[in-house]
Amino acid sequence: MSTMKAVLLDRSHQPPALRLTEEYPRPHLVPGKLLVKVKAFAVNHADVMTRKGSGAKGPAPIADIIGIELIGLVVGVSSELERARDVSEQRTGPQGARYRSGDIVAGVMGGLGRFCNGSYSEYALLDPDCVSAPLPVGDAAQISTSTLISLAAIPATFLAAYGVLVTSLQIQPEDTLLVHGASSSIGMATASLAKHLYNVKKVVGTTRDAGKAARLKTAGFDEVLVRPHQDDSSIEEQAKSIKEAAEEMAGFTAQVDLIGADHIPVALACARSPGGARVCQAGMLAGAYFCTEPFSPMAIPVGVYLCGYSSSFADHLNPLRELVTAVLQKKLPTNVDKVFRIEDVPQAHEYYERSTRCGKVVCLID
């Protein structure tokens, strides 16, 4: 039996612990699947929540191996998914893409790391529904380590940021954008896309850590507002403080809230009203998936549109080739904070949870 390195979720501990093994059974190609040699992956908030036995909703995870995203080399293709050698492919897996061994692809979401084994391993067996189109990276054998690191920082984070900005907020260059939770990976990616690709007029972010301001401005924020760890003032007072500090007393035309459901009233109070302002609730950094205080849709200000975003919709993989191209052309920073190896995944999780982290945590596999 062939084996591989993998980082297992050891549920004999409470909370579950991460344990490296070199003797986990290597997956074999089966009909309807792709076998991918994992080259790199990133640590995500969802991984940490799964490790701790918590999550937004739904049944408990059953996978031995966590990890919701990867960059990898296709090494096995089920016959019905294989394309001819001389045919190019720009469709994603959900769109009916065909693959060949040697393709570099991203695998992201689709139950990875929860209901099927995820990315923290040398090989992964992937359903095409979670696989990108082959990425435009040239000869797979010539990809540098630095390029792999950049690629690993893109899939889950930048696809989410793209979806929030383009699909949900329909961002425009004339917008004034406020990101609540700016120092999260998605917050930084949102700023990078807004400023470097979509030329948004003004991008403002909130953080609890003044020491991260310079790094956040490098990502794309024009202004960084330092907010208290706990603010007991009223919703109206909090919103007034934010708008005054940003010199946007009329309110923002677009907002991304990554803090959680209980923070929605503050974001709504920061919106320009009336005038077609949009607010997207897209994260739960503070852990609140549901509102713990009463909230009525009737409280939404006049002319303000409240929406959400989820990577579960069918076309969420489509922008990945565009994003990868922008990164390879040095048009888009990927905001990588620190790089580990697969042997050091427990330390990577520990680092991820430090308050000093600012950006993506990436892990490489030899």
mmCIF file of C-alpha atoms in Angstrom:
data_model
loop_
_atom_site.group_PDB
_atom_site.id
_atom_site.type_symbol
_atom_site.label_atom_id
_atom_site.label_comp_id
_atom_site.label_asym_id
_atom_site.label_seq_id
_atom_site.Cartn_x
_atom_site.Cartn_y
_atom_site.Cartn_z
ATOM 1 C CA MET A 1 0.000 0.000 0.000
ATOM 2 C CA SER A 2 1.346 3.421 -0.992
ATOM 3 C CA THR A 3 1.431 5.990 1.784
ATOM 4 C CA MET A 4 1.913 9.734 2.033
ATOM 5 C CA LYS A 5 2.529 12.560 4.459
ATOM 6 C CA ALA A 6 -0.642 14.023 5.876
ATOM 7 C CA VAL A 7 -1.682 16.162 8.810
ATOM 8 C CA LEU A 8 -4.537 14.395 10.567
ATOM 9 C CA LEU A 9 -7.266 15.830 12.733
ATOM 10 C CA ASP A 10 -6.887 13.761 15.888
ATOM 11 C CA ARG A 11 -10.314 13.739 17.527
ATOM 12 C CA SER A 12 -9.075 11.774 20.542
ATOM 13 C CA HIS A 13 -8.103 15.172 21.970
ATOM 14 C CA GLN A 14 -10.520 17.910 22.987
ATOM 15 C CA PRO A 15 -10.302 20.198 21.197
ATOM 16 C CA PRO A 16 -8.988 18.036 18.340
ATOM 17 C CA ALA A 17 -5.265 18.260 17.663
ATOM 18 C CA LEU A 18 -3.240 18.202 14.443
ATOM 19 C CA ARG A 19 -0.853 15.280 14.041
ATOM 20 C CA LEU A 20 1.632 14.626 11.227
ATOM 21 C CA THR A 21 1.921 11.119 9.833
ATOM 22 C CA GLU A 22 3.964 9.741 6.949
ATOM 23 C CA GLU A 23 1.873 6.579 6.700
ATOM 24 C CA TYR A 24 -1.567 7.744 5.654
ATOM 25 C CA PRO A 25 -2.918 5.704 2.707
ATOM 26 C CA ARG A 26 -2.341 7.537 -0.547
ATOM 27 C CA PRO A 27 -5.604 7.952 -2.491
ATOM 28 C CA HIS A 28 -6.076 6.088 -5.763
ATOM 29 C CA LEU A 29 -7.799 7.487 -8.818
ATOM 30 C CA VAL A 30 -11.469 6.533 -9.066
ATOM 31 C CA PRO A 31 -14.067 7.305 -11.754
ATOM 32 C CA GLY A 32 -15.247 10.888 -11.863
ATOM 33 C CA LYS A 33 -12.297 12.266 -9.877
ATOM 34 C CA LEU A 34 -8.905 13.945 -10.281
ATOM 35 C CA LEU A 35 -5.788 12.904 -8.390
ATOM 36 C CA VAL A 36 -3.675 15.921 -7.511
ATOM 37 C CA LYS A 37 -0.205 16.160 -6.015
ATOM 38 C CA VAL A 38 -0.502 19.028 -3.562
ATOM 39 C CA LYS A 39 2.241 21.632 -3.941
ATOM 40 C CA ALA A 40 1.061 24.279 -1.469
ATOM 41 C CA PHE A 41 -1.936 25.318 0.601
ATOM 42 C CA ALA A 42 -2.981 28.136 2.897
ATOM 43 C CA VAL A 43 -4.342 28.076 6.433
ATOM 44 C CA ASN A 44 -7.816 29.593 6.690
ATOM 45 C CA HIS A 45 -10.192 30.680 9.431
ATOM 46 C CA ALA A 46 -12.472 27.804 8.416
ATOM 47 C CA ASP A 47 -9.638 25.317 9.064
ATOM 48 C CA VAL A 48 -9.091 26.690 12.552
ATOM 49 C CA MET A 49 -12.804 26.505 13.302
ATOM 50 C CA THR A 50 -12.974 22.907 12.064
ATOM 51 C CA ARG A 51 -9.959 21.971 14.198
ATOM 52 C CA LYS A 52 -11.669 23.449 17.230
ATOM 53 C CA GLY A 53 -14.876 21.599 16.508
ATOM 54 C CA SER A 54 -16.867 24.701 15.698
ATOM 55 C CA GLY A 55 -18.437 26.017 12.526
ATOM 56 C CA ALA A 56 -21.026 28.278 11.058
ATOM 57 C CA LYS A 57 -23.788 25.729 10.564
ATOM 58 C CA GLY A 58 -24.533 22.252 9.263
ATOM 59 C CA PRO A 59 -23.396 18.761 10.254
ATOM 60 C CA ALA A 60 -20.079 18.064 11.923
ATOM 61 C CA PRO A 61 -17.033 17.429 9.707
ATOM 62 C CA ILE A 62 -16.048 13.817 9.115
ATOM 63 C CA ALA A 63 -12.767 14.190 7.186
ATOM 64 C CA ASP A 64 -9.478 12.932 8.630
ATOM 65 C CA ILE A 65 -7.571 15.695 6.826
ATOM 66 C CA ILE A 66 -8.667 19.334 6.965
ATOM 67 C CA GLY A 67 -7.840 22.194 4.594
ATOM 68 C CA ILE A 68 -10.258 23.955 2.241
ATOM 69 C CA GLU A 69 -7.890 24.987 -0.565
ATOM 70 C CA LEU A 70 -4.783 23.889 -2.452
ATOM 71 C CA ILE A 71 -2.573 24.452 -5.448
ATOM 72 C CA GLY A 72 -1.541 21.192 -7.052
ATOM 73 C CA LEU A 73 -0.303 19.235 -10.038
ATOM 74 C CA VAL A 74 -2.770 16.902 -11.732
ATOM 75 C CA VAL A 75 -1.234 13.405 -11.754
ATOM 76 C CA GLY A 76 -4.306 11.327 -12.538
ATOM 77 C CA VAL A 77 -7.469 11.981 -14.543
ATOM 78 C CA SER A 78 -10.553 9.795 -14.756
ATOM 79 C CA SER A 79 -11.103 8.916 -18.429
ATOM 80 C CA GLU A 80 -14.372 10.833 -18.730
ATOM 81 C CA LEU A 81 -12.636 14.015 -17.513
ATOM 82 C CA GLU A 82 -9.571 13.793 -19.764
ATOM 83 C CA ARG A 83 -8.954 16.168 -22.673
ATOM 84 C CA ALA A 84 -6.898 15.737 -25.813
ATOM 85 C CA ARG A 85 -3.301 16.899 -25.661
ATOM 86 C CA ASP A 86 -3.725 19.673 -28.241
ATOM 87 C CA VAL A 87 -6.863 21.191 -26.687
ATOM 88 C CA SER A 88 -6.738 24.190 -24.362
ATOM 89 C CA GLU A 89 -9.202 24.515 -21.505
ATOM 90 C CA GLN A 90 -10.558 27.601 -19.773
ATOM 91 C CA ARG A 91 -13.686 26.146 -18.196
ATOM 92 C CA THR A 92 -13.816 25.271 -14.507
ATOM 93 C CA GLY A 93 -14.705 21.854 -13.170
ATOM 94 C CA PRO A 94 -18.344 22.822 -12.510
ATOM 95 C CA GLN A 95 -18.554 24.041 -16.116
ATOM 96 C CA GLY A 96 -17.430 20.684 -17.493
ATOM 97 C CA ALA A 97 -13.677 21.240 -17.791
ATOM 98 C CA ARG A 98 -11.396 18.514 -19.100
ATOM 99 C CA TYR A 99 -7.927 17.982 -17.651
ATOM 100 C CA ARG A 100 -4.577 16.374 -18.385
ATOM 101 C CA SER A 101 -1.786 15.167 -16.147
ATOM 102 C CA GLY A 102 0.621 18.066 -15.763
ATOM 103 C CA ASP A 103 -2.048 20.745 -15.339
ATOM 104 C CA ILE A 104 -1.658 23.082 -12.390
ATOM 105 C CA VAL A 105 -5.026 23.632 -10.724
ATOM 106 C CA ALA A 106 -6.587 25.049 -7.600
ATOM 107 C CA GLY A 107 -8.929 23.024 -5.447
ATOM 108 C CA VAL A 108 -11.168 25.050 -3.178
ATOM 109 C CA MET A 109 -14.254 24.577 -0.990
ATOM 110 C CA GLY A 110 -16.772 21.963 -2.159
ATOM 111 C CA GLY A 111 -16.612 20.103 1.155
ATOM 112 C CA LEU A 112 -12.805 19.879 1.173
ATOM 113 C CA GLY A 113 -11.518 19.323 4.671
ATOM 114 C CA ARG A 114 -14.968 18.714 6.085
ATOM 115 C CA PHE A 115 -16.823 15.971 4.221
ATOM 116 C CA CYS A 116 -13.908 14.700 2.145
ATOM 117 C CA ASN A 117 -10.202 14.782 2.900
ATOM 118 C CA GLY A 118 -8.702 18.213 2.370
ATOM 119 C CA SER A 119 -5.445 19.835 1.423
ATOM 120 C CA TYR A 120 -3.098 19.090 4.345
ATOM 121 C CA SER A 121 -1.516 16.123 2.569
ATOM 122 C CA GLU A 122 0.822 15.193 -0.275
ATOM 123 C CA TYR A 123 -2.023 13.993 -2.521
ATOM 124 C CA ALA A 124 -5.715 14.822 -2.748
ATOM 125 C CA LEU A 125 -8.573 13.134 -4.586
ATOM 126 C CA LEU A 126 -10.793 15.911 -5.898
ATOM 127 C CA ASP A 127 -14.287 16.136 -7.268
ATOM 128 C CA PRO A 128 -14.237 18.377 -10.371
ATOM 129 C CA ASP A 129 -16.910 20.578 -8.798
ATOM 130 C CA CYS A 130 -14.225 22.094 -6.564
ATOM 131 C CA VAL A 131 -11.468 22.334 -9.198
ATOM 132 C CA SER A 132 -10.516 25.434 -11.164
ATOM 133 C CA ALA A 133 -9.711 25.633 -14.827
ATOM 134 C CA PRO A 134 -6.049 24.790 -15.530
ATOM 135 C CA LEU A 135 -4.102 27.819 -14.338
ATOM 136 C CA PRO A 136 -2.122 29.931 -16.855
ATOM 137 C CA VAL A 137 1.279 29.382 -15.254
ATOM 138 C CA GLY A 138 3.290 27.879 -18.112
ATOM 139 C CA ASP A 139 5.446 24.797 -17.663
ATOM 140 C CA ALA A 140 4.616 23.212 -14.320
ATOM 141 C CA ALA A 141 8.200 21.992 -13.955
ATOM 142 C CA GLN A 142 9.475 25.573 -14.088
ATOM 143 C CA ILE A 143 7.284 27.092 -11.383
ATOM 144 C CA SER A 144 9.421 28.769 -8.729
ATOM 145 C CA THR A 145 8.845 28.452 -5.013
ATOM 146 C CA SER A 146 7.950 32.134 -4.789
ATOM 147 C CA THR A 147 5.292 31.683 -7.482
ATOM 148 C CA LEU A 148 3.838 28.684 -5.646
ATOM 149 C CA ILE A 149 3.617 30.749 -2.472
ATOM 150 C CA SER A 150 1.773 33.514 -4.313
ATOM 151 C CA LEU A 151 -0.584 31.042 -5.993
ATOM 152 C CA ALA A 152 -1.417 29.362 -2.686
ATOM 153 C CA ALA A 153 -2.564 32.689 -1.247
ATOM 154 C CA ILE A 154 -5.164 33.254 -3.964
ATOM 155 C CA PRO A 155 -8.002 30.695 -4.192
ATOM 156 C CA ALA A 156 -10.310 30.894 -1.173
ATOM 157 C CA THR A 157 -9.404 34.406 -0.067
ATOM 158 C CA PHE A 158 -9.301 36.262 -3.365
ATOM 159 C CA LEU A 159 -12.293 34.423 -4.809
ATOM 160 C CA ALA A 160 -14.283 35.476 -1.749
ATOM 161 C CA ALA A 161 -13.038 39.061 -2.023
ATOM 162 C CA TYR A 162 -13.894 39.114 -5.733
ATOM 163 C CA GLY A 163 -17.365 37.752 -5.045
ATOM 164 C CA VAL A 164 -18.014 40.305 -2.332
ATOM 165 C CA LEU A 165 -16.861 43.245 -4.452
ATOM 166 C CA VAL A 166 -18.106 42.282 -7.903
ATOM 167 C CA THR A 167 -21.040 39.917 -7.398
ATOM 168 C CA SER A 168 -22.540 41.345 -4.211
ATOM 169 C CA LEU A 169 -21.502 45.009 -4.011
ATOM 170 C CA GLN A 170 -21.132 45.631 -7.759
ATOM 171 C CA ILE A 171 -18.239 47.918 -6.880
ATOM 172 C CA GLN A 172 -17.572 51.024 -8.991
ATOM 173 C CA PRO A 173 -14.520 53.333 -9.258
ATOM 174 C CA GLU A 174 -16.470 56.229 -7.733
ATOM 175 C CA ASP A 175 -17.342 54.268 -4.575
ATOM 176 C CA THR A 176 -16.094 54.987 -1.085
ATOM 177 C CA LEU A 177 -15.474 51.533 0.401
ATOM 178 C CA LEU A 178 -15.274 50.669 4.101
ATOM 179 C CA VAL A 179 -13.995 47.256 5.223
ATOM 180 C CA HIS A 180 -14.792 46.249 8.811
ATOM 181 C CA GLY A 181 -12.126 43.712 9.835
ATOM 182 C CA ALA A 182 -9.420 45.031 7.538
ATOM 183 C CA SER A 183 -6.506 42.989 8.875
ATOM 184 C CA SER A 184 -8.129 39.644 8.103
ATOM 185 C CA SER A 185 -6.893 37.897 4.967
ATOM 186 C CA ILE A 186 -10.176 38.569 3.150
ATOM 187 C CA GLY A 187 -10.145 42.179 4.322
ATOM 188 C CA MET A 188 -6.677 42.691 2.873
ATOM 189 C CA ALA A 189 -7.575 40.896 -0.363
ATOM 190 C CA THR A 190 -10.671 43.077 -0.685
ATOM 191 C CA ALA A 191 -8.532 46.202 -0.426
ATOM 192 C CA SER A 192 -5.975 44.856 -2.912
ATOM 193 C CA LEU A 193 -8.634 44.108 -5.512
ATOM 194 C CA ALA A 194 -10.535 47.341 -4.924
ATOM 195 C CA LYS A 195 -7.493 49.565 -5.232
ATOM 196 C CA HIS A 196 -5.203 47.728 -7.658
ATOM 197 C CA LEU A 197 -7.707 46.176 -10.093
ATOM 198 C CA TYR A 198 -10.903 48.212 -9.777
ATOM 199 C CA ASN A 199 -9.459 51.665 -9.046
ATOM 200 C CA VAL A 200 -11.924 52.408 -6.248
ATOM 201 C CA LYS A 201 -11.685 56.066 -5.268
ATOM 202 C CA LYS A 202 -11.284 55.568 -1.518
ATOM 203 C CA VAL A 203 -10.716 52.388 0.495
ATOM 204 C CA VAL A 204 -10.914 52.597 4.290
ATOM 205 C CA GLY A 205 -10.405 49.765 6.764
ATOM 206 C CA THR A 206 -10.912 49.230 10.481
ATOM 207 C CA THR A 207 -8.575 47.271 12.734
ATOM 208 C CA ARG A 208 -7.980 46.871 16.458
ATOM 209 C CA ASP A 209 -4.184 46.940 16.056
ATOM 210 C CA ALA A 210 -2.409 50.197 15.194
ATOM 211 C CA GLY A 211 0.755 48.218 14.498
ATOM 212 C CA LYS A 212 -0.821 46.758 11.358
ATOM 213 C CA ALA A 213 -1.613 50.080 9.690
ATOM 214 C CA ALA A 214 1.478 50.246 7.479
ATOM 215 C CA ARG A 215 0.997 46.686 6.230
ATOM 216 C CA LEU A 216 -2.664 47.356 5.506
ATOM 217 C CA LYS A 217 -1.821 50.425 3.452
ATOM 218 C CA THR A 218 0.604 48.315 1.424
ATOM 219 C CA ALA A 219 -2.283 45.949 0.683
ATOM 220 C CA GLY A 220 -4.379 48.788 -0.733
ATOM 221 C CA PHE A 221 -6.098 50.727 2.052
ATOM 222 C CA ASP A 222 -5.970 54.508 1.716
ATOM 223 C CA GLU A 223 -6.863 54.997 5.372
ATOM 224 C CA VAL A 224 -6.773 52.705 8.403
ATOM 225 C CA LEU A 225 -8.962 53.435 11.421
ATOM 226 C CA VAL A 226 -7.965 51.892 14.749
ATOM 227 C CA ARG A 227 -11.031 50.789 16.683
ATOM 228 C CA PRO A 228 -11.218 49.692 20.353
ATOM 229 C CA HIS A 229 -11.286 45.993 21.207
ATOM 230 C CA GLN A 230 -14.605 46.581 22.938
ATOM 231 C CA ASP A 231 -16.821 49.562 22.247
ATOM 232 C CA ASP A 232 -19.710 50.029 24.664
ATOM 233 C CA SER A 233 -20.963 53.211 23.021
ATOM 234 C CA SER A 234 -24.223 53.226 21.091
ATOM 235 C CA ILE A 235 -24.494 52.097 17.477
ATOM 236 C CA GLU A 236 -25.029 55.697 16.395
ATOM 237 C CA GLU A 237 -21.958 56.886 18.322
ATOM 238 C CA GLN A 238 -19.774 54.131 16.863
ATOM 239 C CA ALA A 239 -20.879 54.965 13.326
ATOM 240 C CA LYS A 240 -20.376 58.691 13.881
ATOM 241 C CA SER A 241 -16.845 58.051 15.168
ATOM 242 C CA ILE A 242 -15.963 55.985 12.084
ATOM 243 C CA LYS A 243 -17.429 58.496 9.630
ATOM 244 C CA GLU A 244 -15.732 61.435 11.346
ATOM 245 C CA ALA A 245 -12.337 59.721 11.373
ATOM 246 C CA ALA A 246 -12.641 58.916 7.661
ATOM 247 C CA GLU A 247 -14.089 62.358 6.819
ATOM 248 C CA GLU A 248 -17.124 60.651 5.279
ATOM 249 C CA MET A 249 -19.945 62.175 7.296
ATOM 250 C CA ALA A 250 -22.450 61.451 4.514
ATOM 251 C CA GLY A 251 -21.606 57.769 4.878
ATOM 252 C CA PHE A 252 -19.937 55.153 2.699
ATOM 253 C CA THR A 253 -21.392 53.934 -0.585
ATOM 254 C CA ALA A 254 -20.063 50.372 -0.188
ATOM 255 C CA GLN A 255 -19.104 48.301 2.854
ATOM 256 C CA VAL A 256 -17.817 44.834 3.647
ATOM 257 C CA ASP A 257 -18.489 43.576 7.166
ATOM 258 C CA LEU A 258 -16.266 40.658 8.180
ATOM 259 C CA ILE A 259 -16.812 40.915 11.927
ATOM 260 C CA GLY A 260 -20.099 39.086 12.257
ATOM 261 C CA ALA A 261 -23.857 39.292 12.438
ATOM 262 C CA ASP A 262 -23.923 41.393 15.597
ATOM 263 C CA HIS A 263 -21.919 44.112 13.838
ATOM 264 C CA ILE A 264 -24.439 44.591 11.007
ATOM 265 C CA PRO A 265 -26.245 47.509 12.747
ATOM 266 C CA VAL A 266 -22.971 49.471 12.960
ATOM 267 C CA ALA A 267 -22.247 48.897 9.268
ATOM 268 C CA LEU A 268 -25.763 49.965 8.309
ATOM 269 C CA ALA A 269 -25.371 53.142 10.357
ATOM 270 C CA CYS A 270 -22.166 53.922 8.419
ATOM 271 C CA ALA A 271 -23.942 53.692 5.051
ATOM 272 C CA ARG A 272 -24.882 56.672 2.915
ATOM 273 C CA SER A 273 -28.656 57.039 3.126
ATOM 274 C CA PRO A 274 -30.519 57.557 0.924
ATOM 275 C CA GLY A 275 -28.447 57.033 -2.173
ATOM 276 C CA GLY A 276 -28.111 53.368 -3.046
ATOM 277 C CA ALA A 277 -25.346 52.382 -0.614
ATOM 278 C CA ARG A 278 -24.588 48.654 -0.391
ATOM 279 C CA VAL A 279 -23.519 46.628 2.649
ATOM 280 C CA CYS A 280 -22.269 43.030 2.338
ATOM 281 C CA GLN A 281 -22.057 40.832 5.435
ATOM 282 C CA ALA A 282 -19.402 38.273 4.548
ATOM 283 C CA GLY A 283 -17.578 37.076 7.653
ATOM 284 C CA MET A 284 -17.720 36.135 11.301
ATOM 285 C CA LEU A 285 -14.351 37.058 12.804
ATOM 286 C CA ALA A 286 -16.072 37.687 16.131
ATOM 287 C CA GLY A 287 -17.830 34.336 15.900
ATOM 288 C CA ALA A 288 -21.430 35.488 15.473
ATOM 289 C CA TYR A 289 -23.183 33.672 12.625
ATOM 290 C CA PHE A 290 -26.580 34.668 14.015
ATOM 291 C CA CYS A 291 -27.603 37.944 15.632
ATOM 292 C CA THR A 292 -27.614 37.577 19.399
ATOM 293 C CA GLU A 293 -29.554 40.829 19.753
ATOM 294 C CA PRO A 294 -32.937 41.448 18.096
ATOM 295 C CA PHE A 295 -32.559 42.726 14.538
ATOM 296 C CA SER A 296 -35.363 43.692 12.185
ATOM 297 C CA PRO A 297 -35.052 44.253 8.426
ATOM 298 C CA MET A 298 -37.171 47.329 9.068
ATOM 299 C CA ALA A 299 -34.051 48.829 10.674
ATOM 300 C CA ILE A 300 -32.229 48.940 7.324
ATOM 301 C CA PRO A 301 -31.860 52.632 6.407
ATOM 302 C CA VAL A 302 -33.779 54.071 3.478
ATOM 303 C CA GLY A 303 -32.146 53.323 0.137
ATOM 304 C CA VAL A 304 -29.489 51.033 1.637
ATOM 305 C CA TYR A 305 -29.106 47.505 0.317
ATOM 306 C CA LEU A 306 -27.983 44.723 2.671
ATOM 307 C CA CYS A 307 -26.698 41.513 1.107
ATOM 308 C CA GLY A 308 -24.450 38.568 1.859
ATOM 309 C CA TYR A 309 -21.938 36.449 0.012
ATOM 310 C CA SER A 310 -21.177 32.741 -0.033
ATOM 311 C CA SER A 311 -18.687 30.746 -2.090
ATOM 312 C CA SER A 312 -21.310 28.047 -2.559
ATOM 313 C CA PHE A 313 -22.831 29.533 -5.709
ATOM 314 C CA ALA A 314 -22.089 27.749 -8.985
ATOM 315 C CA ASP A 315 -19.805 30.241 -10.737
ATOM 316 C CA HIS A 316 -17.544 31.228 -7.853
ATOM 317 C CA LEU A 317 -14.464 29.600 -9.450
ATOM 318 C CA ASN A 318 -14.761 31.517 -12.725
ATOM 319 C CA PRO A 319 -12.567 34.557 -11.843
ATOM 320 C CA LEU A 320 -9.557 32.502 -10.745
ATOM 321 C CA ARG A 321 -7.674 32.612 -14.054
ATOM 322 C CA GLU A 322 -8.080 36.401 -14.159
ATOM 323 C CA LEU A 323 -6.825 36.715 -10.581
ATOM 324 C CA VAL A 324 -3.842 34.432 -11.169
ATOM 325 C CA THR A 325 -2.899 36.385 -14.292
ATOM 326 C CA ALA A 326 -3.039 39.666 -12.357
ATOM 327 C CA VAL A 327 -0.789 38.233 -9.636
ATOM 328 C CA LEU A 328 1.728 36.818 -12.124
ATOM 329 C CA GLN A 329 1.837 40.193 -13.894
ATOM 330 C CA LYS A 330 2.599 41.884 -10.536
ATOM 331 C CA LYS A 331 -0.632 43.888 -10.686
ATOM 332 C CA LEU A 332 -2.040 42.391 -7.500
ATOM 333 C CA PRO A 333 -0.288 41.759 -4.151
ATOM 334 C CA THR A 334 -1.149 38.496 -2.397
ATOM 335 C CA ASN A 335 -0.366 39.723 1.135
ATOM 336 C CA VAL A 336 1.518 36.631 2.325
ATOM 337 C CA ASP A 337 2.590 36.998 5.943
ATOM 338 C CA LYS A 338 4.538 33.813 6.702
ATOM 339 C CA VAL A 339 5.439 30.496 5.056
ATOM 340 C CA PHE A 340 5.680 27.088 6.754
ATOM 341 C CA ARG A 341 6.206 23.517 5.587
ATOM 342 C CA ILE A 342 3.702 20.700 5.949
ATOM 343 C CA GLU A 343 5.723 19.268 8.836
ATOM 344 C CA ASP A 344 5.059 22.495 10.753
ATOM 345 C CA VAL A 345 1.288 22.798 10.275
ATOM 346 C CA PRO A 346 0.559 22.802 14.052
ATOM 347 C CA GLN A 347 2.926 25.757 14.414
ATOM 348 C CA ALA A 348 1.283 27.400 11.386
ATOM 349 C CA HIS A 349 -2.096 27.184 13.126
ATOM 350 C CA GLU A 350 -0.611 28.599 16.305
ATOM 351 C CA TYR A 351 0.877 31.487 14.334
ATOM 352 C CA TYR A 352 -2.382 32.029 12.448
ATOM 353 C CA GLU A 353 -4.217 32.659 15.713
ATOM 354 C CA ARG A 354 -1.741 35.236 16.984
ATOM 355 C CA SER A 355 -3.089 38.764 17.111
ATOM 356 C CA THR A 356 0.081 39.990 15.383
ATOM 357 C CA ARG A 357 -0.582 38.034 12.164
ATOM 358 C CA CYS A 358 -1.406 40.229 9.187
ATOM 359 C CA GLY A 359 -1.924 38.371 5.905
ATOM 360 C CA LYS A 360 -1.957 34.852 4.526
ATOM 361 C CA VAL A 361 -0.223 31.880 6.130
ATOM 362 C CA VAL A 362 0.996 29.457 3.455
ATOM 363 C CA CYS A 363 2.382 25.915 3.756
ATOM 364 C CA LEU A 364 4.633 24.244 1.174
ATOM 365 C CA ILE A 365 5.021 20.548 0.411
ATOM 366 C CA ASP A 366 8.219 19.161 -1.109
#
